[in-house]
Short mmCIF file of C-alpha atoms in Angstrom, two decimals:
data_model
loop_
_atom_site.label_atom_id
_atom_site.label_comp_id
_atom_site.label_asym_id
_atom_site.label_seq_id
_atom_site.Cartn_x
_atom_site.Cartn_y
_atom_site.Cartn_z
CA MET A 1 0.00 0.00 0.00
CA LYS A 2 1.34 3.41 -0.92
CA PRO A 3 1.79 5.80 2.02
CA ARG A 4 -0.65 8.65 2.15
CA LEU A 5 0.44 12.10 1.03
CA PRO A 6 -0.43 13.85 4.36
CA LEU A 7 1.83 11.41 6.21
CA LEU A 8 4.74 12.13 3.87
CA ILE A 9 4.18 15.87 4.19
CA SER A 10 4.05 15.59 7.99
CA ILE A 11 7.34 13.66 8.07
CA LEU A 12 8.94 16.19 5.73
CA LEU A 13 7.77 19.14 7.81
CA PHE A 14 8.98 17.48 11.01
CA GLY A 15 12.40 16.89 9.47
CA TYR A 16 12.76 20.49 8.29
CA ALA A 17 11.48 21.81 11.62
CA PHE A 18 14.02 19.65 13.46
CA LEU A 19 16.79 21.17 11.33
CA TYR A 20 15.77 24.82 11.13
CA ILE A 21 13.99 25.64 14.41
CA PRO A 22 17.29 25.57 16.39
CA ILE A 23 18.84 27.92 13.81
CA VAL A 24 15.89 30.31 14.04
CA SER A 25 16.08 30.15 17.84
CA LEU A 26 19.79 30.98 17.71
CA ILE A 27 19.10 34.01 15.50
CA VAL A 28 16.29 35.24 17.74
CA TYR A 29 18.33 34.94 20.93
CA SER A 30 21.24 36.81 19.35
CA PHE A 31 19.03 39.91 19.83
CA ASN A 32 18.36 39.07 23.48
CA GLU A 33 19.02 41.69 26.14
CA SER A 34 19.80 39.08 28.79
CA ARG A 35 23.15 37.33 28.93
CA LEU A 36 21.29 34.08 29.62
CA VAL A 37 20.72 32.60 26.17
CA THR A 38 17.63 30.67 27.28
CA VAL A 39 15.83 33.56 29.01
CA TRP A 40 14.33 36.36 26.91
CA GLY A 41 15.09 39.74 28.45
CA GLY A 42 13.98 42.06 25.66
CA PHE A 43 15.20 43.10 22.23
CA SER A 44 18.74 44.42 21.99
CA THR A 45 21.65 44.53 19.55
CA LYS A 46 24.32 45.09 22.17
CA TRP A 47 25.87 41.64 21.67
CA TYR A 48 26.78 42.57 18.12
CA GLY A 49 28.67 45.53 19.55
CA GLU A 50 30.34 43.24 22.09
CA LEU A 51 31.26 40.89 19.23
CA LEU A 52 33.12 43.70 17.45
CA GLN A 53 35.24 44.11 20.59
CA ASN A 54 36.02 40.39 20.90
CA GLU A 55 39.37 40.07 19.15
CA GLN A 56 39.61 36.33 19.81
CA LEU A 57 36.38 35.49 18.01
CA LEU A 58 36.99 37.91 15.15
CA GLY A 59 40.55 36.69 14.67
CA ALA A 60 39.45 33.06 14.65
CA ALA A 61 36.64 33.85 12.19
CA TRP A 62 38.99 35.67 9.80
CA LEU A 63 41.52 32.83 10.01
CA SER A 64 38.82 30.24 9.29
CA ILE A 65 37.57 32.23 6.27
CA ARG A 66 41.09 32.49 4.83
CA ILE A 67 41.72 28.79 5.39
CA ALA A 68 38.37 27.85 3.85
CA ALA A 69 38.95 30.04 0.77
CA LEU A 70 42.44 28.62 0.16
CA THR A 71 41.22 25.09 0.80
CA ALA A 72 38.28 25.44 -1.59
CA SER A 73 40.45 26.89 -4.36
CA LEU A 74 43.11 24.18 -4.06
CA ALA A 75 40.46 21.46 -3.78
CA VAL A 76 38.74 22.64 -6.97
CA VAL A 77 42.01 22.53 -8.94
CA LEU A 78 43.15 19.14 -7.63
CA GLY A 79 39.67 17.62 -7.61
CA THR A 80 39.04 18.72 -11.21
CA LEU A 81 42.33 17.23 -12.37
CA ALA A 82 41.52 13.95 -10.61
CA ALA A 83 38.02 13.88 -12.13
CA LEU A 84 39.42 14.53 -15.61
CA ALA A 85 41.91 11.70 -15.21
CA LEU A 86 39.25 9.25 -14.05
CA VAL A 87 36.64 10.17 -16.68
CA ARG A 88 38.71 10.90 -19.79
CA PHE A 89 41.41 8.25 -19.35
CA ARG A 90 39.66 4.95 -18.90
CA ARG A 91 42.77 2.78 -18.73
CA PHE A 92 46.13 3.77 -17.32
CA ARG A 93 48.59 2.36 -14.84
CA GLY A 94 47.54 3.18 -11.30
CA ARG A 95 43.93 4.06 -12.08
CA GLY A 96 42.60 1.79 -9.36
CA SER A 97 44.96 3.27 -6.78
CA LEU A 98 44.03 6.82 -7.80
CA GLU A 99 40.32 6.04 -7.55
CA VAL A 100 40.78 4.56 -4.09
CA MET A 101 42.85 7.52 -2.88
CA VAL A 102 40.30 9.99 -4.24
CA THR A 103 37.29 8.32 -2.63
CA ALA A 104 38.93 7.15 0.62
CA PRO A 105 38.52 10.49 2.48
CA LEU A 106 34.76 10.30 1.85
CA VAL A 107 34.36 7.27 4.12
CA MET A 108 37.38 7.56 6.41
CA PRO A 109 36.70 8.86 9.94
CA GLU A 110 38.01 12.37 10.55
CA VAL A 111 39.88 11.17 13.64
CA ILE A 112 41.95 8.83 11.48
CA ILE A 113 42.62 11.56 8.90
CA GLY A 114 43.66 14.05 11.56
CA LEU A 115 45.90 11.62 13.44
CA SER A 116 47.62 10.34 10.29
CA LEU A 117 48.30 13.88 9.04
CA LEU A 118 49.62 14.89 12.47
CA LEU A 119 52.10 12.01 12.39
CA LEU A 120 53.07 12.97 8.84
CA PHE A 121 53.75 16.60 9.75
CA VAL A 122 55.75 15.59 12.83
CA ALA A 123 57.86 13.20 10.74
CA LEU A 124 58.43 15.84 8.04
CA GLU A 125 59.46 18.41 10.60
CA THR A 126 61.93 15.96 12.11
CA LEU A 127 63.47 14.97 8.76
CA THR A 128 63.36 18.22 6.76
CA GLY A 129 62.57 20.99 9.23
CA TRP A 130 59.26 21.75 7.48
CA PRO A 131 56.71 22.63 8.65
CA ALA A 132 58.28 24.66 11.43
CA GLY A 133 55.42 24.09 13.83
CA ARG A 134 51.80 23.57 12.95
CA GLY A 135 49.63 26.45 11.86
CA MET A 136 47.60 27.78 8.96
CA ASP A 137 49.64 25.94 6.31
CA THR A 138 49.16 22.53 7.88
CA ILE A 139 45.42 23.13 8.32
CA VAL A 140 45.05 24.12 4.65
CA ILE A 141 46.91 21.00 3.53
CA ALA A 142 44.82 18.78 5.80
CA HIS A 143 41.52 20.32 4.70
CA THR A 144 42.48 20.12 1.03
CA THR A 145 43.22 16.43 1.46
CA PHE A 146 39.61 15.51 2.23
CA ALA A 147 37.83 18.41 0.49
CA MET A 148 39.26 17.54 -2.93
CA ALA A 149 37.54 14.15 -2.72
CA TYR A 150 34.13 15.82 -2.57
CA VAL A 151 35.02 18.15 -5.44
CA ALA A 152 36.24 15.22 -7.53
CA VAL A 153 32.94 13.38 -7.08
CA VAL A 154 30.88 16.44 -8.06
CA VAL A 155 32.98 17.28 -11.12
CA GLN A 156 33.27 13.63 -12.14
CA SER A 157 29.50 13.25 -12.28
CA ARG A 158 29.24 16.33 -14.52
CA LEU A 159 32.02 15.19 -16.85
CA ALA A 160 30.51 11.71 -17.16
CA HIS A 161 27.30 13.17 -18.64
CA MET A 162 28.98 15.75 -20.86
CA ASP A 163 28.47 15.65 -24.62
CA LEU A 164 31.91 14.92 -26.09
CA SER A 165 30.81 15.84 -29.61
CA LEU A 166 31.33 19.53 -28.80
CA GLU A 167 34.98 18.98 -27.96
CA GLU A 168 35.47 16.68 -30.93
CA ALA A 169 34.00 19.28 -33.29
CA ALA A 170 36.34 21.96 -31.93
CA LEU A 171 39.34 19.64 -32.33
CA ASP A 172 38.31 18.82 -35.89
CA LEU A 173 38.21 22.54 -36.65
CA GLY A 174 41.83 22.90 -35.56
CA ALA A 175 41.53 24.09 -31.97
CA ARG A 176 44.29 23.02 -29.59
CA PRO A 177 43.30 20.74 -26.66
CA LEU A 178 44.14 23.43 -24.10
CA LYS A 179 41.97 26.00 -25.88
CA VAL A 180 39.14 23.45 -26.17
CA PHE A 181 39.30 22.90 -22.44
CA PHE A 182 39.14 26.60 -21.53
CA THR A 183 36.56 27.64 -24.14
CA ILE A 184 34.24 24.61 -24.18
CA THR A 185 34.83 22.17 -21.33
CA LEU A 186 35.38 24.69 -18.54
CA PRO A 187 32.19 26.76 -19.17
CA ILE A 188 30.12 23.56 -19.34
CA ILE A 189 31.43 22.18 -16.04
CA ALA A 190 31.45 25.63 -14.37
CA PRO A 191 28.28 24.95 -12.30
CA SER A 192 29.89 21.83 -10.84
CA LEU A 193 33.06 23.79 -10.07
CA VAL A 194 31.04 26.43 -8.23
CA ALA A 195 29.14 23.73 -6.34
CA GLY A 196 32.39 21.95 -5.47
CA TRP A 197 34.00 25.20 -4.30
CA LEU A 198 31.08 26.02 -2.04
CA LEU A 199 31.02 22.48 -0.66
CA ALA A 200 34.76 22.52 0.05
CA PHE A 201 34.50 25.98 1.62
CA THR A 202 31.72 24.80 3.92
CA LEU A 203 33.53 21.61 4.90
CA SER A 204 36.70 23.54 5.77
CA LEU A 205 34.87 26.29 7.65
CA ASP A 206 32.91 23.73 9.66
CA ASP A 207 35.76 21.32 10.47
CA LEU A 208 36.76 20.83 14.09
CA VAL A 209 38.26 17.35 14.42
CA VAL A 210 40.98 17.48 11.77
CA ALA A 211 41.93 21.07 12.61
CA SER A 212 42.31 20.14 16.28
CA PHE A 213 45.01 17.62 15.33
CA VAL A 214 47.02 19.69 12.84
CA SER A 215 46.75 23.20 14.30
CA GLY A 216 49.19 24.90 16.61
CA PRO A 217 48.98 27.53 19.36
CA GLY A 218 49.02 30.37 16.84
CA ALA A 219 46.29 28.99 14.57
CA THR A 220 42.98 28.54 16.36
CA THR A 221 40.02 28.26 14.01
CA LEU A 222 36.51 29.47 14.72
CA PRO A 223 35.03 26.00 15.44
CA MET A 224 37.79 25.41 17.99
CA VAL A 225 37.07 28.69 19.74
CA VAL A 226 33.33 28.08 19.71
CA TYR A 227 33.74 24.55 21.03
CA SER A 228 36.00 25.65 23.88
CA SER A 229 33.57 28.47 24.74
CA VAL A 230 30.47 26.27 24.65
CA ARG A 231 32.01 23.89 27.16
CA LEU A 232 31.88 26.75 29.67
CA GLY A 233 28.45 27.98 28.58
CA VAL A 234 26.96 29.47 25.43
CA SER A 235 27.75 33.17 25.03
CA PRO A 236 25.37 35.62 23.31
CA GLU A 237 28.35 36.82 21.29
CA ILE A 238 28.58 33.38 19.69
CA ASN A 239 24.90 33.62 18.79
CA ALA A 240 25.56 36.99 17.15
CA LEU A 241 28.52 35.63 15.19
CA ALA A 242 26.52 32.58 14.12
CA THR A 243 23.70 34.85 12.93
CA ILE A 244 26.13 36.85 10.78
CA ILE A 245 27.55 33.64 9.31
CA VAL A 246 24.07 32.30 8.54
CA GLY A 247 23.21 35.57 6.79
CA LEU A 248 26.41 35.58 4.72
CA VAL A 249 26.02 31.93 3.76
CA SER A 250 22.38 32.48 2.79
CA VAL A 251 23.35 35.39 0.53
CA ALA A 252 26.17 33.34 -1.02
CA VAL A 253 23.84 30.41 -1.69
CA LEU A 254 21.25 32.68 -3.29
CA ILE A 255 23.87 34.29 -5.52
CA ALA A 256 25.32 30.92 -6.51
CA GLY A 257 21.86 29.53 -7.18
CA GLY A 258 21.04 32.51 -9.36
CA LEU A 259 24.26 32.13 -11.33
CA LEU A 260 23.69 28.40 -11.83
CA TRP A 261 20.10 28.98 -12.95
CA ARG A 262 21.27 31.65 -15.36
CA GLN A 263 23.96 29.33 -16.77
CA GLU A 264 21.52 26.44 -17.21
CA ARG A 265 18.99 28.73 -18.89
CA ARG A 266 21.67 29.99 -21.25
CA ASN A 267 22.69 26.41 -22.07
CA ARG A 268 19.08 25.45 -22.82
CA LEU A 269 18.62 28.45 -25.09
CA SER A 270 21.84 27.70 -26.97
CA ALA A 271 20.80 24.05 -27.35
CA ASP A 272 17.44 25.08 -28.80
#
């Protein structure tokens, strides 16, 4: 017997409510007058002013944004190259090993990734003197390691369904392979690159476990600061910072969605 539509709608609404009601509550209480985050004391924006004076939170947020941007950019480049190798070159020596290495971070626990990279960095520092302590560089390398796997999967799925006749026609007309890639292939897979970049940026910005292993005293990311603060009690300043992040992410998603819709509409019109 097929389930009834009202039951499916009720389950869907419950799931979305379970996800979004805590976020809405966090946003509402960021405007709370009281320092107690569970007791409403009136509307106020003073915690946003307090946030601007909190150098620890602002410094950690700026560091996390820089790490996430670098990680996303490197992950897009490396993930795209891996996806091209797996899709365009069906048979080559080491294909199976490359496929395993690309997909392994998707299923490997973050604790294992963080511990293994920590041991790697310690061994490298002992043998070569680099890295001289753990900081932003080691976090970027660690985040790129697992973020590029997600980018590779996204780009690989787009390349697998791409019409190769467009590239073949350009090659027959005398275009060089590099020019074909930048003028034909790259614009077609651009939506997947944007999606992969946003996914890698989010994964890096949100990571706590791996960063805790590979960071040093001078490189404390925002999730680490928030986690250490929450253990002593939730601060209204964290609610204010989270509200700003939610707003920025929402704007970025809307812009990216609009660009992707515009690109798909343009592709449909050109196909017609």
